Short mmCIF file of C-alpha atoms in Angstrom, two decimals:
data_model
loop_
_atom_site.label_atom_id
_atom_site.label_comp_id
_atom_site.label_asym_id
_atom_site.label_seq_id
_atom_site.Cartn_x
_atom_site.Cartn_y
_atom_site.Cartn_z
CA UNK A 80 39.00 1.26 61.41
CA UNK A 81 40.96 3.86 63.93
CA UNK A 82 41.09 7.26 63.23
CA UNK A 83 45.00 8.04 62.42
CA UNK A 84 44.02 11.48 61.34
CA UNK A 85 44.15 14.36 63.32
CA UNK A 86 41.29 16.32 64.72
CA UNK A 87 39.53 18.63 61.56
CA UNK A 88 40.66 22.21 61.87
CA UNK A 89 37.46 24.51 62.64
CA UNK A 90 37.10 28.11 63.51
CA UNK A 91 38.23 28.07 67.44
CA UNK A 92 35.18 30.37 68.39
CA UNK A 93 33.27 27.19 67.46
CA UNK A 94 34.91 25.87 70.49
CA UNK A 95 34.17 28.38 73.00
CA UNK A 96 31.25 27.42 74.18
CA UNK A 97 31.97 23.90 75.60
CA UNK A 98 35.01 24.92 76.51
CA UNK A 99 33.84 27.89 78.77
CA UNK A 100 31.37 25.07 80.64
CA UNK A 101 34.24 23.15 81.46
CA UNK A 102 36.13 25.80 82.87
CA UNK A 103 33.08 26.63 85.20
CA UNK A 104 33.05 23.12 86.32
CA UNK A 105 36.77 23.03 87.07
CA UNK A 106 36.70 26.35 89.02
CA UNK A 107 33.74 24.69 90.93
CA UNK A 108 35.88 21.23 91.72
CA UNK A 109 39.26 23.38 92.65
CA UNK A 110 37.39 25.61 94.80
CA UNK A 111 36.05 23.06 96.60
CA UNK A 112 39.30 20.54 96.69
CA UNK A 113 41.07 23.18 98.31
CA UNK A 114 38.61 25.38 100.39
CA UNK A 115 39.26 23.52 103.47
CA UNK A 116 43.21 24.52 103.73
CA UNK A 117 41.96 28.14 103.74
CA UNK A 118 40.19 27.43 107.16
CA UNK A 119 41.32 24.10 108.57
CA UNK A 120 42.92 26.32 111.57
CA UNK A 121 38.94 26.30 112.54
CA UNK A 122 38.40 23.06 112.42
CA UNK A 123 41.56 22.51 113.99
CA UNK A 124 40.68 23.75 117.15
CA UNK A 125 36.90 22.88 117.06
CA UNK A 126 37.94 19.04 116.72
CA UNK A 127 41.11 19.20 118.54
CA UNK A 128 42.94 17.85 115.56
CA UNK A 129 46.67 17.68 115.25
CA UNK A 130 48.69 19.07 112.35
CA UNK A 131 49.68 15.69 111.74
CA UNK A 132 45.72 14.84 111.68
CA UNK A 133 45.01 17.91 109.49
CA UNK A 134 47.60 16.24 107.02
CA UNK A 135 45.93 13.17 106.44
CA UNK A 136 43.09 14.90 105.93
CA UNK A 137 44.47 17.20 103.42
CA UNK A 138 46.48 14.41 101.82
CA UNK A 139 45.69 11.40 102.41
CA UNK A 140 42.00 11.71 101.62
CA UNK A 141 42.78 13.09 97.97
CA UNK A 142 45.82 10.52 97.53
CA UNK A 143 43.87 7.58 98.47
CA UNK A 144 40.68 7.68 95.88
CA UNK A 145 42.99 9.18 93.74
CA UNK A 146 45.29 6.02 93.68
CA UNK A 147 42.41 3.82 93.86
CA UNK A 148 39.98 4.90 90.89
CA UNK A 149 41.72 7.24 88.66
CA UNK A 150 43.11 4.94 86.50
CA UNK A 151 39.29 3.15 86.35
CA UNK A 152 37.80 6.49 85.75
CA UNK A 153 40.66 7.15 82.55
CA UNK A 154 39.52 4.22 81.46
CA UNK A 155 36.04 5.01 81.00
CA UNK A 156 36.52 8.51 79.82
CA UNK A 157 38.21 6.40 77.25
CA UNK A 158 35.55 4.23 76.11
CA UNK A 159 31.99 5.68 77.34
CA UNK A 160 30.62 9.07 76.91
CA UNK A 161 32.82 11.50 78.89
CA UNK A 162 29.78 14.56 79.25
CA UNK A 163 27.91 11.63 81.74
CA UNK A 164 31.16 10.87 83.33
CA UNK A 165 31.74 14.79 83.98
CA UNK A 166 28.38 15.53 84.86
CA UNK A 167 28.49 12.37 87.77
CA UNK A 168 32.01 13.80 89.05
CA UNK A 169 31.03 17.13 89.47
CA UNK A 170 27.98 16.18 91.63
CA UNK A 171 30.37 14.08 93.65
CA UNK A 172 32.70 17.33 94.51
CA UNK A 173 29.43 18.94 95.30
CA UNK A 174 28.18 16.19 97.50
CA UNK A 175 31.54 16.32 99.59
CA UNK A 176 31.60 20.14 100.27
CA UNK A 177 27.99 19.24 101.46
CA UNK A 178 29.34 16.85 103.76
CA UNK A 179 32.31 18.81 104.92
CA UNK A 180 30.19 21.69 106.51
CA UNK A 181 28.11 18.95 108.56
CA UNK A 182 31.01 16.50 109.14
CA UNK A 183 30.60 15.78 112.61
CA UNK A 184 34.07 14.32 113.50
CA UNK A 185 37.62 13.75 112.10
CA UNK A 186 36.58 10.34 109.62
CA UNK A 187 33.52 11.77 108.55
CA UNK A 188 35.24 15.20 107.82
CA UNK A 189 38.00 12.86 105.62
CA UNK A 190 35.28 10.80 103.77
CA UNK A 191 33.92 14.35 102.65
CA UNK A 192 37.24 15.49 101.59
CA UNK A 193 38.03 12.46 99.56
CA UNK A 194 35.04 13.10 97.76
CA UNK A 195 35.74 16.66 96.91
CA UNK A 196 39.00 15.31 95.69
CA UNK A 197 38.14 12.13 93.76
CA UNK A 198 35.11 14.58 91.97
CA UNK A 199 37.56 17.02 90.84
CA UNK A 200 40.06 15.02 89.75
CA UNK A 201 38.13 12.97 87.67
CA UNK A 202 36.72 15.55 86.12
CA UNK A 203 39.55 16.92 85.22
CA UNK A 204 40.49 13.72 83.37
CA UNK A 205 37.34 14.22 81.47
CA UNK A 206 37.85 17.82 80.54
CA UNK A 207 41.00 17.12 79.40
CA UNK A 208 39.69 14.42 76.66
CA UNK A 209 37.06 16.53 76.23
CA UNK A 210 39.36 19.10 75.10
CA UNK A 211 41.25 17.18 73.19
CA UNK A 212 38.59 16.43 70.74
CA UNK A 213 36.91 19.90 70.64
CA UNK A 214 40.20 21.56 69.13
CA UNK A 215 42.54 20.25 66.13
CA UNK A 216 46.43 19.57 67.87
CA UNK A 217 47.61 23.24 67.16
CA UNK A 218 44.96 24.94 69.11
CA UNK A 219 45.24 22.26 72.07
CA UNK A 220 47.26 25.20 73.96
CA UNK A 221 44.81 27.98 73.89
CA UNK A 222 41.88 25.77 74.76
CA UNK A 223 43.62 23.93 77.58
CA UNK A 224 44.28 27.51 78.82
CA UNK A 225 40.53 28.43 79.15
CA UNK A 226 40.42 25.17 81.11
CA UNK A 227 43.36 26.38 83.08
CA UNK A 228 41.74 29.66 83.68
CA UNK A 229 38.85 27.73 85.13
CA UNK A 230 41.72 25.84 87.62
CA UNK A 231 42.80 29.07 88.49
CA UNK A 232 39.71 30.51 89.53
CA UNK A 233 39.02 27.95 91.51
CA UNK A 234 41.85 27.68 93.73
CA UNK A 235 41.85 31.80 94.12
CA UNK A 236 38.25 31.40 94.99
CA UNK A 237 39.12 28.63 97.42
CA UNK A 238 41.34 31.96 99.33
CA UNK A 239 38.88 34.49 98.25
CA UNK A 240 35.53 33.36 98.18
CA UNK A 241 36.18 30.83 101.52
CA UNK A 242 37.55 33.17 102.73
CA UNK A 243 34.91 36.15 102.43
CA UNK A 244 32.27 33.40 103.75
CA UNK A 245 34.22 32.84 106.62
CA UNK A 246 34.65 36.38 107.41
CA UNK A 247 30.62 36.86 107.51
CA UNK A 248 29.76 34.34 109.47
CA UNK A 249 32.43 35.17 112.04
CA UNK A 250 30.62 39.34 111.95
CA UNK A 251 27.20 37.44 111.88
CA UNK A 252 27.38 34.10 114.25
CA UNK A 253 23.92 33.31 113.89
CA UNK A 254 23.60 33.05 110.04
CA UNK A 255 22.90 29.34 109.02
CA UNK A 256 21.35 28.01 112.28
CA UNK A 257 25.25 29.24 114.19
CA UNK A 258 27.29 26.99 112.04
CA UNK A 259 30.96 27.34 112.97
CA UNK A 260 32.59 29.79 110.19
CA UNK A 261 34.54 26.99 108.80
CA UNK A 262 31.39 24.85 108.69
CA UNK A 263 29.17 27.60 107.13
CA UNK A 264 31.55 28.99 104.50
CA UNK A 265 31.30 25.03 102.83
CA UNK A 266 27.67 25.34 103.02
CA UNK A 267 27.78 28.47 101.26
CA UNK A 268 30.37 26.87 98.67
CA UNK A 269 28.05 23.84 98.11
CA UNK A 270 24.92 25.74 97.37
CA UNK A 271 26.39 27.66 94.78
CA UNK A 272 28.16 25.05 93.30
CA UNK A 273 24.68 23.07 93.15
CA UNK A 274 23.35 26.05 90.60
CA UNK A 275 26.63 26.42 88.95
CA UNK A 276 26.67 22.89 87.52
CA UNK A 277 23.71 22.98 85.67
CA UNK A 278 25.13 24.28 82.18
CA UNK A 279 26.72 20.83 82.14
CA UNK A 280 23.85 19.47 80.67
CA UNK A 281 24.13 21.64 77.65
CA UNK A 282 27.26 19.85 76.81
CA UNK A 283 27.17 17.45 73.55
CA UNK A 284 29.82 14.58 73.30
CA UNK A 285 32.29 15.54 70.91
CA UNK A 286 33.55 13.05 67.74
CA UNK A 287 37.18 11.37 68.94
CA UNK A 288 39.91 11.77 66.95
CA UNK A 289 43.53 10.48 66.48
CA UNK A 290 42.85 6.96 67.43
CA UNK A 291 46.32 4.39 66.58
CA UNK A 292 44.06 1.41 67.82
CA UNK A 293 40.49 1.52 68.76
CA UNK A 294 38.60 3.10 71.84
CA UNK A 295 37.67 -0.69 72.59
CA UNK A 296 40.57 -1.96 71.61
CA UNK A 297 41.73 -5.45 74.05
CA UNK A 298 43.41 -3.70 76.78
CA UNK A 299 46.48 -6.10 76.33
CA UNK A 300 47.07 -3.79 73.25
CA UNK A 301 46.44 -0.40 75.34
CA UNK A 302 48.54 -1.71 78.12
CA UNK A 303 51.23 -2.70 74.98
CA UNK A 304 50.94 0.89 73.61
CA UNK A 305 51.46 2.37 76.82
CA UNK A 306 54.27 0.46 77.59
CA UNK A 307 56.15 1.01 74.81
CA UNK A 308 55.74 4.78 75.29
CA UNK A 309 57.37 4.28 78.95
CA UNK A 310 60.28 6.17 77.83
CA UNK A 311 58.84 9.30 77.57
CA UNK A 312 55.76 8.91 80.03
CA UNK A 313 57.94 8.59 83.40
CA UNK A 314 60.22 11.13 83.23
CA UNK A 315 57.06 13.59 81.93
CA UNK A 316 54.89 12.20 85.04
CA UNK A 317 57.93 12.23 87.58
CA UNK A 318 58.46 15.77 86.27
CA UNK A 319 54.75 17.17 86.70
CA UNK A 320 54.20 14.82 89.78
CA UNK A 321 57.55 16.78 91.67
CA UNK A 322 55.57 19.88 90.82
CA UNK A 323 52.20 18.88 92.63
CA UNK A 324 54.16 17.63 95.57
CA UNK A 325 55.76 21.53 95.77
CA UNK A 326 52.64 23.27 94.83
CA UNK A 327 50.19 20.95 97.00
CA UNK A 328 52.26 20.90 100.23
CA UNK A 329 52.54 25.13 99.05
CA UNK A 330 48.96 25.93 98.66
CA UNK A 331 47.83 23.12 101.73
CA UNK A 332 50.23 24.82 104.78
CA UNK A 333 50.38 28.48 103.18
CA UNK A 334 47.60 29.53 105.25
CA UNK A 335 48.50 27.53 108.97
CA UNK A 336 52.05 29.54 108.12
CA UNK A 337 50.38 32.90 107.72
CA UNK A 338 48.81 32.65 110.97
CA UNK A 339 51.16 31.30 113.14
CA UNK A 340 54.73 33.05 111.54
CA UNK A 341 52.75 36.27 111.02
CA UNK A 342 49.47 36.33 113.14
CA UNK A 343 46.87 36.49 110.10
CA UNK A 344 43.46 35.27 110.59
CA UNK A 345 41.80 34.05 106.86
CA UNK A 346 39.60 37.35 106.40
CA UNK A 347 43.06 39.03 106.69
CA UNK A 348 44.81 37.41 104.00
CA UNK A 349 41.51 36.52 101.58
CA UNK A 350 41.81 40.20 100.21
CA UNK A 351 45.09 39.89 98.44
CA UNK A 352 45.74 35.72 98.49
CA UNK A 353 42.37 35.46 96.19
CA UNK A 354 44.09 38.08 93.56
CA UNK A 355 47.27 36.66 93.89
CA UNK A 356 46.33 32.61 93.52
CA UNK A 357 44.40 34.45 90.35
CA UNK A 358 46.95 36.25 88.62
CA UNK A 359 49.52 33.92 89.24
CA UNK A 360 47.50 30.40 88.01
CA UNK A 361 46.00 32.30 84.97
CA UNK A 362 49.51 33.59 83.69
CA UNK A 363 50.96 30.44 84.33
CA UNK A 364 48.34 28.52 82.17
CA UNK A 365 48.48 31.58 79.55
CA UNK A 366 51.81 31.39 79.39
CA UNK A 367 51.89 27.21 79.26
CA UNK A 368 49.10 27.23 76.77
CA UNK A 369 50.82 29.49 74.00
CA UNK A 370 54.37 28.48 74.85
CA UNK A 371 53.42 25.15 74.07
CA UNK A 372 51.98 25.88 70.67
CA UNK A 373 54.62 27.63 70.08
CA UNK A 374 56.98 24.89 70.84
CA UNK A 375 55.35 22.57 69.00
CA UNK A 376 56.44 24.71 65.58
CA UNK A 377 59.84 24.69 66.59
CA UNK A 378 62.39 21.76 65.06
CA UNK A 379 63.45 20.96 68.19
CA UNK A 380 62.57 17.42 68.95
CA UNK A 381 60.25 17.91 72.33
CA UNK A 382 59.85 21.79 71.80
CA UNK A 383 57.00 21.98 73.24
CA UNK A 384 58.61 21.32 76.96
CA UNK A 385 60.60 23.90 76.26
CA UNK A 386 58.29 26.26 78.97
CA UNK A 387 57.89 23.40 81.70
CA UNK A 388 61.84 23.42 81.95
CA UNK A 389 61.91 26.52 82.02
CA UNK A 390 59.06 26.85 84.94
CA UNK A 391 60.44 24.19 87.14
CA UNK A 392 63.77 26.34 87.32
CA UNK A 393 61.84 29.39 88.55
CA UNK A 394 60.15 27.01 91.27
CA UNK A 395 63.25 26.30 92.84
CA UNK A 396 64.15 29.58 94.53
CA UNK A 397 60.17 30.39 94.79
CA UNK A 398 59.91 27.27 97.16
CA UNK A 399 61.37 28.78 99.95
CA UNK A 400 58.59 31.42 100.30
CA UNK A 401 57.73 30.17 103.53
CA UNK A 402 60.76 31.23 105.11
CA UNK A 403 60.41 34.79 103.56
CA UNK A 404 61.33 37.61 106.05
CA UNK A 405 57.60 39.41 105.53
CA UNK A 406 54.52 39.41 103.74
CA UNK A 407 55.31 40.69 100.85
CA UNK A 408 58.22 38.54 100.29
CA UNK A 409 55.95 35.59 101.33
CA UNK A 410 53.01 36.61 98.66
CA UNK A 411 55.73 37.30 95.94
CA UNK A 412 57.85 34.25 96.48
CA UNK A 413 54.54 32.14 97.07
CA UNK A 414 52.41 33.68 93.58
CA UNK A 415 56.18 32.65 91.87
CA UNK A 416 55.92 28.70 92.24
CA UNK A 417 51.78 29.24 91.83
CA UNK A 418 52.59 30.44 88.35
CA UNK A 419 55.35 28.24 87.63
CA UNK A 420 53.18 25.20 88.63
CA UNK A 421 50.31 25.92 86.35
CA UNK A 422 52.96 26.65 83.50
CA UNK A 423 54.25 23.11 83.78
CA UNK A 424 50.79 21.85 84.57
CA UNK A 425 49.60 23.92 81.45
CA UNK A 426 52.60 22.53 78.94
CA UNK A 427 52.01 18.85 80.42
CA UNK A 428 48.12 18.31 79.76
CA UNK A 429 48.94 19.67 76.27
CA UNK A 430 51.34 17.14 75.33
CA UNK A 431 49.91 14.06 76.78
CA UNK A 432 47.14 15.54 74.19
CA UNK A 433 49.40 15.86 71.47
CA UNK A 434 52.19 12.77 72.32
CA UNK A 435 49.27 9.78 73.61
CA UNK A 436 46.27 8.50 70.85
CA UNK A 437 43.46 9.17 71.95
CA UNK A 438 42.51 5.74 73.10
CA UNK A 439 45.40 6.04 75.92
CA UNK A 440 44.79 9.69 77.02
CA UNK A 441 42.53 8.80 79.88
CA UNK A 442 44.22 5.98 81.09
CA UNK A 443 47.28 8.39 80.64
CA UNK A 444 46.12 10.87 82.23
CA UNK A 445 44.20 8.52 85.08
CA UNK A 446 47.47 6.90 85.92
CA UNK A 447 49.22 10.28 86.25
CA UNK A 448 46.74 11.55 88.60
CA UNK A 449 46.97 8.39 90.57
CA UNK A 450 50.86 8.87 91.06
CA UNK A 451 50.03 12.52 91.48
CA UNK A 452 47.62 11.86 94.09
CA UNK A 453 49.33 9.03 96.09
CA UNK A 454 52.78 10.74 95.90
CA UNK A 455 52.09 14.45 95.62
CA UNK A 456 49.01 15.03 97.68
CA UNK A 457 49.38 12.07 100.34
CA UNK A 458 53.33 12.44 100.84
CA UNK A 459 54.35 16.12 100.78
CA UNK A 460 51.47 17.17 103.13
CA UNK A 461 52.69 14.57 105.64
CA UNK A 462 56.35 14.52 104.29
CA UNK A 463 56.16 18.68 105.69
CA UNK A 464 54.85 17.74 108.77
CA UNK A 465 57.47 14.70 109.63
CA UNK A 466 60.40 17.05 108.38
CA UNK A 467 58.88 20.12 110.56
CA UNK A 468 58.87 18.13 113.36
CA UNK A 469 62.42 16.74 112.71
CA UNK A 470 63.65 20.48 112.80
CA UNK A 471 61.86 20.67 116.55
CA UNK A 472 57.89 20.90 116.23
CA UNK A 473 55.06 22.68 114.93
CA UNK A 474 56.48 25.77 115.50
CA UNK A 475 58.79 24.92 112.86
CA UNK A 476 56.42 24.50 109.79
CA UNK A 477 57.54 26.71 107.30
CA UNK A 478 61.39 25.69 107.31
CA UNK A 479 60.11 21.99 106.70
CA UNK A 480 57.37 23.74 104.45
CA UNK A 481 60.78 25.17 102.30
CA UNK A 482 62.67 21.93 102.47
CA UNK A 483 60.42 20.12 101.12
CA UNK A 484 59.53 22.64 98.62
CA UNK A 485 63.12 22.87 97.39
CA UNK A 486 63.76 19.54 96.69
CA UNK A 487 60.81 18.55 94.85
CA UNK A 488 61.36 21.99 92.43
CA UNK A 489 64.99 20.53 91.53
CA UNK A 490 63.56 16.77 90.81
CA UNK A 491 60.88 18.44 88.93
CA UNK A 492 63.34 20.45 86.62
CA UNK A 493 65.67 17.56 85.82
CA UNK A 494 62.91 15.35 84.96
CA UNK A 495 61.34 17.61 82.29
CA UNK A 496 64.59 17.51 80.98
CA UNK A 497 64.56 14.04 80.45
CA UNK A 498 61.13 13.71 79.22
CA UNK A 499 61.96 16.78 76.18
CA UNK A 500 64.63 14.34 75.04
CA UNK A 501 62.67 11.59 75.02
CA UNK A 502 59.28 13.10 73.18
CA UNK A 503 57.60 11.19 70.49
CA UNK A 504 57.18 12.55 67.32
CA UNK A 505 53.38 12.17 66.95
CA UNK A 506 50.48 10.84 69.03
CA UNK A 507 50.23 8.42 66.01
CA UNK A 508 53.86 7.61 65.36
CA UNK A 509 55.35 4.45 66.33
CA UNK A 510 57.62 5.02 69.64
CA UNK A 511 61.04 5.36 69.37
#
């Protein structure tokens, strides 16, 4: 019979434990989804790739698995065990930062990055169930944020850490058998990432709660109960996927802009980009995690959204970093829309936890990451390039960079509207 109940309230210490692996394992997958942005200029010119190339690497190769097996992978973090399903996505991440540092020309190089991106990805699907069944609905927020903190890290280390790596091998040209510094910081990046994955397999599959149907339930009835919760799904998905599209075309170009507008080489800007990619992710999932438990004890039908509306208008303004007149400016404006995107991502994961039964969260969740990847990491990348070159070239990257920036922050910001208007009640509650 299906579990209407929601999950038992336990001590959240209880929790810590699993919940601190699966933050290591997302650091590990965002470091290496988005190392290569912090020194594609290397491979740039080693290859002779264009910036239009470079895109469809960047993009294209994390939009395409992502539109082709996220929704299968949701599915089977839905019925199977999700610690074997985490465990085999993680090694695939790891397997394509392997590849990346001995990708020997442009295909090969986006095989290897599709991997990196389909691994963390699906993970993060995974995770995100995981999560869900760890922690009782009210403490969803806090233990999404150590998850969050996890995404964070990653994506600072992917400035930082690359970064560093980069910078020795370009002091020290002979470490690793001469490996260009691009090539050897992904070696680097995949041999710890080998050893860091290994507390996986202390992880225990957690008891699933708040089930309206079954976990093997016909999937004419899923695909029913999905529909019917349409309302509220694609505004929430158009909101978050407007984000990714801003923060992905952001965090993908932000480097090729600091070297060409203001002549920085990546061991230039690793020092303070690591901190700042840091600071800004972690307070945006801190304050994501507890504004949406907070917003969930509010009357306000769809209080907890309250902080992704709120975040999406901040992004607005903070897309136009590009164009900013300095540094400074740029790292300011630039940590801005990193924070707001991990707010929104932050208040999002929690209530597709707390709105969907949990026999619909990974198809949920799949299917978002789908649209996500398709529309958010294989259009904006190229979408900035197409409008860049509209304005007059390559030389004109960051006012495309801003343009696009801009107008996916306003979508983003009425959509969350929408989608706090249309909430549910419960993850158990008939749609209204």
């Amino acid at each position: 019979m299906p579990d209407t109940a929601a999950t038992p309230e336990r001590p959240f210490t209880r929790s810590l434990g699993p919940l601190l692996i699966l933050a290591l394992a997302m650091l590990l997958g965002f470091a290496m989804m988005q190392s290569f942005g912090t020194v594609q200029e290397g491979a740039k010119a080693e290859m002779g790739l264009s910036d239009y190339t470079l895109s469809l690497i960047q993009g294209l190769s994390a939009a395409l698995p992502l539109a082709l097996f996220s929704i299968p992978i949701g599915i089977l973090v839905d019925r199977h065990n999700r610690v074997r399903i985490m465990i085999a996505l993680v090694a695939t991440f790891v397997a394509g930062t392997w590849l990346t540092a001995f990708a020997t020309g442009p295909w090969l190089l986006f095989v290897a990055r599709m991997l990196a991106g389909v691994g963390t990805t699906g993970a993060l699907t995974a995770a995100l169930s995981l999560c869900a069944d760890l922690c009782a609905p009210a403490q969803r927020g806090r233990a999404l944020l150590i998850v969050g903190l996890g995404k964070s890290l990653g994506q600072a280390a992917a400035f930082g850490l690359v970064g560093l790596f980069f910078g020795w091998f370009v002091g020290n040209p002979g470490l690793l058998g001469g490996l260009a510094p691009w090539r050897g910081s992904h070696a680097l990046l995949a041999a710890v990432g080998t050893v860091a994955m290994l507390p996986l397999f202390l992880l225990r599959e957690p008891a699933r709660h708040e089930v309206a149907a079954s976990t093997h339930a016909p999937f004419r009835i899923i695909v029913a109960e999905l529909w019917g919760r349409r309302g509220f799904l694609l505004p929430l998905f158009l909101g978050q996927v407007s984000v990714i599209m801003a923060d992905a075309a952001g965090t993908i170009w932000a480097a090729p802009v600091l070297s060409r507008s203001f002549a920085l080489q990546p061991q230039d800007f690793a020092a303070w980009m690591a901190p700042l990619m840091f600071i800004a992710g972690t307070a945006g999932a801190a304050v994501g995690g507890l504004s949406a438990d907070l917003g969930q004890k509010s009357a306000r039908r769809g209080g907890l959204l309250i902080g992704a509306i709120i975040a999406a208008a901040i992004g607005v303004p903070a897309a136009l970093f590009p164009v900013a007149p300095s540094v400074p400016m740029f790292a300011i404006a630039f940590g801005t829309l990193i924070l707001a995107g991990s707010l929104t991502g932050a208040v999002t994961s929690v209530a597709l936890t707390v709105f969907i039964p949990n026999e619909l969260r990974g198809l949920c969740i799949g299917a978002f990451l789908a649209v996500a990847g398709l529309i958010g990491f294989g259009l904006a990348p190229p979408l900035v390039a197409a409008v860049s070159g509209l304005l007059g070239g390559e030389q004109h990257l960051a006012g495309g960079l801003a343009i696009v920036g801009v107008a996916t922050s306003i979508v983003s910001l009425i959509a969350f509207i929408v989608a706090m208007r249309r909430a549910p009640i419960s993850a158990t509650a008939e749609p209204i």
